[in-house]
Amino acid sequence: MAFEVEVPVRHRTMWLAFTDPEKMARAVPGLTVDAVHTVPPADGPEGVAGDVVAGRLKLRIGAGGAGATITYRGTACIAGAEAHKGTLDIAVDAAQARGDGALAGYLRVTLGPSGDAGERTVISVVPELELSGRALEFGRADWHEAVETLGAAWIETLAAEYRAAEEAEVADGADEPSEAGQVDEAEEAAEAEEASVPAVVESLSNKSGESESEKITNPPIVPAVSPALDESLSDDPLAAVWSGRYEKNRWLPLITALTLFLLIKRRRRHRADKAGADSSFRME
């Protein structure tokens, strides 16, 4: 009862769709999801969610008046997955809502890229199911047609949901400037900046050359320096004072002369006083 469906959605997008247990289950026509039981990553299959989906499925078997609708109540979950191979096994365990019949087993799903640019995905489904109860009233061809019809509608519904999300993502990417465009703009700006550098250097070189030529043509005028006597070599260390160039010492000569005059006068007076004293107060 294997069948194959090709959808216009990329392989990576469809892999995400099939590894989301709840979304995958809600895309099945005629399936009512009653609950989703979360399974810790450590207890589930490696790399994918192992959540268990509980629900009711109404399955139409046979054509016309000879056909019938059987309701199954049970669970489904991803039992194993190999991302590098694009395969996953979906475990199904359900019983008839009325009667003693059951439906249990696996659906082996394989995804492969298709199209020149990988813009499409080929999905093949191989059911490995055990049937009992009312299901045995129908032949193999009836079951093959029922499973293929249900599976194709399931895959197309799931693909349509993710195709819309993929197109929205592409549209958002078109509105925003791409990384390649940003890189091109950055490169153009860098090239323009590099092109402007030689012009600036040439301009500076021309200005520098003009300045050098001006320096050579018009050498700087050095003011003439009048010869001056080195005061440190003067014979008279007080020459600067006597010349009156230091305003604060202009009274020094006068003070010095006056001091000398007073010292000489006092010395002479002292000598005169000493001679008179010897003649008047001399005692024999």
Coordinates of C-alpha atoms in Angstrom, one line a residue:
M1 CA 0.0 0.0 0.0
A2 CA 3.0 2.3 -0.5
F3 CA 2.3 5.7 -2.2
E4 CA 4.3 8.8 -3.2
V5 CA 3.4 12.5 -3.3
E6 CA 5.5 15.4 -4.6
V7 CA 4.9 18.9 -3.2
P8 CA 6.3 22.4 -4.1
V9 CA 8.0 22.9 -0.8
R10 CA 11.7 22.6 0.1
H11 CA 13.0 19.5 1.8
R12 CA 14.2 21.2 4.9
T13 CA 10.8 22.9 5.4
M14 CA 8.9 19.6 5.0
W15 CA 11.2 17.9 7.4
L16 CA 10.3 20.5 10.0
A17 CA 6.6 19.9 9.3
F18 CA 6.8 16.1 9.7
T19 CA 8.8 16.4 12.9
D20 CA 6.2 18.5 14.7
P21 CA 3.8 15.9 16.0
E22 CA 0.9 18.2 16.8
K23 CA 0.9 20.1 13.5
M24 CA 1.4 16.9 11.6
A25 CA -1.6 15.3 13.3
R26 CA -3.9 18.3 12.8
A27 CA -3.2 18.2 9.1
V28 CA -4.8 14.7 8.8
P29 CA -8.3 15.0 7.3
G30 CA -11.0 13.6 9.5
L31 CA -8.7 13.5 12.6
T32 CA -9.8 15.3 15.8
V33 CA -7.0 15.9 18.2
D34 CA -8.1 15.4 21.8
A35 CA -4.8 15.9 23.6
V36 CA -1.1 16.2 23.1
H37 CA 1.1 14.5 25.8
T38 CA 4.5 16.0 26.0
V39 CA 7.4 13.6 26.2
P40 CA 10.8 14.8 27.6
P41 CA 13.6 14.9 25.0
A42 CA 15.6 12.3 26.9
D43 CA 12.7 9.8 26.6
G44 CA 11.8 10.6 22.9
P45 CA 13.6 9.8 19.6
E46 CA 16.9 11.6 19.0
G47 CA 16.7 14.9 17.3
V48 CA 12.9 15.2 17.1
A49 CA 9.9 15.6 19.4
G50 CA 8.4 12.4 20.7
D51 CA 5.1 14.0 21.9
V52 CA 2.1 11.6 21.8
V53 CA -1.0 12.8 20.1
A54 CA -4.4 11.3 21.2
G55 CA -7.4 11.7 19.0
R56 CA -10.2 10.2 16.8
L57 CA -10.0 9.4 13.2
K58 CA -13.0 8.9 10.8
L59 CA -11.8 6.7 7.9
R60 CA -13.9 6.2 4.8
I61 CA -13.4 2.8 3.1
G62 CA -15.0 1.6 -0.1
A63 CA -16.9 3.4 -2.8
G64 CA -20.6 4.2 -3.1
G65 CA -23.1 2.3 -1.1
A66 CA -20.7 -0.5 -0.4
G67 CA -18.4 1.7 1.5
A68 CA -18.4 2.5 5.2
T69 CA -16.9 5.0 7.7
I70 CA -15.0 3.5 10.6
T71 CA -14.0 5.6 13.6
Y72 CA -10.8 4.8 15.4
R73 CA -9.7 6.2 18.7
G74 CA -6.1 6.0 19.7
T75 CA -2.6 7.6 19.7
A76 CA 0.2 8.3 17.3
C77 CA 3.8 9.5 17.8
I78 CA 7.2 9.6 16.1
A79 CA 9.0 6.5 17.1
G80 CA 12.3 7.1 15.4
A81 CA 13.9 9.5 12.9
E82 CA 17.1 9.7 10.9
A83 CA 17.6 13.3 9.6
H84 CA 20.6 12.4 7.4
K85 CA 18.5 9.8 5.5
G86 CA 15.3 11.9 5.6
T87 CA 13.3 9.0 7.2
L88 CA 11.0 8.8 10.2
D89 CA 8.7 6.1 11.6
I90 CA 5.2 7.1 12.9
A91 CA 3.8 4.6 15.4
V92 CA 0.0 4.2 15.3
D93 CA -2.1 2.4 17.9
A94 CA -5.9 2.7 17.6
A95 CA -9.1 0.7 18.3
Q96 CA -12.5 1.0 16.8
A97 CA -14.8 3.3 18.7
R98 CA -17.5 0.7 18.3
G99 CA -16.7 -3.0 18.1
D100 CA -13.6 -5.0 18.7
G101 CA -11.5 -4.1 15.6
A102 CA -8.1 -2.4 15.8
L103 CA -5.5 -0.7 13.7
A104 CA -1.8 -0.8 14.8
G105 CA 1.6 -0.5 13.2
Y106 CA 3.9 2.0 11.6
L107 CA 4.0 4.5 8.8
R108 CA 7.5 4.7 7.3
V109 CA 7.9 8.2 5.8
T110 CA 10.8 9.2 3.5
L111 CA 11.5 12.7 2.3
G112 CA 13.8 13.5 -0.6
P113 CA 14.6 16.8 -2.4
S114 CA 13.4 17.3 -6.0
G115 CA 13.6 19.9 -8.7
D116 CA 16.6 21.6 -10.3
A117 CA 17.2 23.8 -7.3
G118 CA 15.7 21.5 -4.7
E119 CA 12.6 23.6 -4.5
R120 CA 10.4 20.6 -4.3
T121 CA 10.1 17.5 -2.1
V122 CA 9.1 13.9 -2.9
I123 CA 7.4 12.1 0.1
S124 CA 6.9 8.4 0.0
V125 CA 4.8 6.6 2.6
V126 CA 4.9 2.8 3.3
P127 CA 2.2 1.7 5.7
E128 CA 3.0 -1.4 7.8
L129 CA -0.3 -1.9 9.6
E130 CA -2.2 -4.8 11.2
L131 CA -6.0 -4.7 10.8
S132 CA -8.8 -6.5 12.6
G133 CA -12.5 -6.3 13.2
R134 CA -14.7 -4.5 10.6
A135 CA -11.7 -3.6 8.5
L136 CA -11.5 -7.2 7.3
E137 CA -14.8 -6.8 5.5
F138 CA -13.1 -4.8 2.8
G139 CA -10.6 -6.0 0.2
R140 CA -7.0 -5.0 -0.2
A141 CA -7.7 -2.7 -3.1
D142 CA -10.3 -0.8 -1.0
W143 CA -7.8 -0.3 1.8
H144 CA -5.0 0.7 -0.6
E145 CA -7.3 3.4 -2.2
A146 CA -8.5 4.6 1.2
V147 CA -5.0 4.9 2.7
E148 CA -3.5 6.6 -0.4
T149 CA -6.4 9.1 -0.6
L150 CA -6.1 9.9 3.1
G151 CA -2.3 10.1 3.0
A152 CA -2.1 12.4 -0.1
A153 CA -4.7 14.8 1.4
W154 CA -2.7 14.8 4.6
I155 CA 0.6 15.6 3.0
E156 CA -0.9 18.3 0.7
T157 CA -2.6 20.0 3.6
L158 CA 0.6 20.0 5.6
A159 CA 2.7 21.2 2.7
A160 CA 0.2 24.0 1.9
E161 CA 0.5 25.3 5.5
Y162 CA 4.2 25.3 5.4
R163 CA 4.4 26.6 1.9
A164 CA 2.5 29.7 3.0
A165 CA 5.0 30.2 5.8
E166 CA 7.9 29.7 3.4
E167 CA 6.5 32.3 0.9
A168 CA 6.0 34.8 3.7
E169 CA 9.6 34.3 4.8
V170 CA 10.8 34.8 1.2
A171 CA 8.7 38.0 0.9
D172 CA 10.1 39.4 4.1
G173 CA 13.6 38.6 2.9
A174 CA 12.9 40.5 -0.4
D175 CA 11.7 43.6 1.5
E176 CA 14.8 43.7 3.6
P177 CA 18.2 44.5 2.1
S178 CA 20.1 41.3 1.6
E179 CA 23.4 40.6 3.1
A180 CA 24.9 40.4 -0.4
G181 CA 23.5 43.9 -1.2
Q182 CA 24.9 45.3 2.0
V183 CA 28.3 43.8 1.2
D184 CA 28.2 45.3 -2.3
E185 CA 27.3 48.7 -0.9
A186 CA 30.1 48.5 1.6
E187 CA 32.6 47.5 -1.1
E188 CA 31.5 50.4 -3.3
A189 CA 31.9 52.8 -0.4
A190 CA 35.3 51.4 0.3
E191 CA 36.3 51.7 -3.3
A192 CA 35.1 55.3 -3.5
E193 CA 37.1 56.1 -0.3
E194 CA 40.2 54.5 -1.7
A195 CA 39.8 56.4 -5.0
S196 CA 39.6 59.7 -3.1
V197 CA 42.8 59.0 -1.1
P198 CA 45.2 59.5 -4.1
A199 CA 43.5 62.8 -5.0
V200 CA 43.9 64.1 -1.5
V201 CA 47.5 62.9 -1.4
E202 CA 48.2 64.6 -4.7
S203 CA 46.6 67.8 -3.5
L204 CA 48.6 67.8 -0.4
S205 CA 51.7 67.1 -2.4
N206 CA 51.0 70.0 -4.7
K207 CA 50.5 72.3 -1.7
S208 CA 53.6 71.0 -0.2
G209 CA 55.6 71.6 -3.4
E210 CA 54.2 75.2 -3.6
S211 CA 55.2 75.8 0.0
E212 CA 58.7 74.5 -0.6
S213 CA 59.1 76.6 -3.7
E214 CA 57.9 79.7 -1.8
K215 CA 60.4 79.0 0.9
I216 CA 63.2 78.7 -1.7
T217 CA 62.1 81.8 -3.7
N218 CA 61.4 84.0 -0.7
P219 CA 63.8 83.0 2.0
P220 CA 62.8 84.2 5.5
I221 CA 64.2 87.6 6.5
V222 CA 66.3 87.3 9.6
P223 CA 66.3 90.6 11.6
A224 CA 69.6 92.1 12.2
V225 CA 70.9 91.8 15.7
S226 CA 72.8 94.7 17.0
P227 CA 76.0 93.8 18.7
A228 CA 75.7 94.0 22.5
L229 CA 78.2 93.9 25.1
D230 CA 78.3 90.8 27.3
E231 CA 77.8 92.2 30.7
S232 CA 79.3 89.0 32.2
L233 CA 82.6 89.9 30.6
S234 CA 82.6 93.6 31.7
D235 CA 85.6 94.9 33.7
D236 CA 83.2 96.5 36.2
P237 CA 80.6 94.1 37.6
L238 CA 78.5 97.2 38.7
A239 CA 78.6 98.6 35.2
A240 CA 74.9 97.9 34.8
V241 CA 74.2 99.7 38.0
W242 CA 76.3 102.8 37.2
S243 CA 74.7 103.0 33.8
G244 CA 71.3 103.3 35.5
R245 CA 69.7 100.6 33.4
Y246 CA 68.3 98.9 36.5
E247 CA 65.7 101.2 37.9
K248 CA 65.5 99.5 41.3
N249 CA 69.3 100.1 42.0
R250 CA 69.5 103.7 40.8
W251 CA 70.0 105.0 44.4
L252 CA 72.7 102.5 45.3
P253 CA 75.7 104.8 44.2
L254 CA 74.4 107.7 46.3
I255 CA 73.8 105.5 49.3
T256 CA 77.2 103.9 49.0
A257 CA 78.9 107.3 48.8
L258 CA 77.0 108.7 51.7
T259 CA 77.8 105.7 53.8
L260 CA 81.5 106.0 53.1
F261 CA 81.4 109.7 53.9
L262 CA 79.8 109.1 57.3
L263 CA 82.3 106.3 58.1
I264 CA 85.3 108.5 57.3
K265 CA 83.8 111.4 59.3
R266 CA 83.1 109.3 62.3
R267 CA 86.6 107.8 62.3
R268 CA 88.2 111.2 62.2
R269 CA 86.0 112.3 65.1
H270 CA 86.9 109.3 67.1
R271 CA 90.6 110.0 66.6
A272 CA 90.1 113.6 67.7
D273 CA 88.2 112.6 70.8
K274 CA 90.8 110.0 71.8
A275 CA 93.7 112.5 71.7
G276 CA 91.9 115.0 73.9
A277 CA 91.0 112.4 76.5
D278 CA 94.6 111.3 76.9
S279 CA 95.8 114.9 77.9
S280 CA 92.9 115.8 80.2
F281 CA 92.4 112.6 82.3
R282 CA 95.9 111.3 82.5
M283 CA 96.9 110.4 86.0
E284 CA 100.4 110.1 87.4

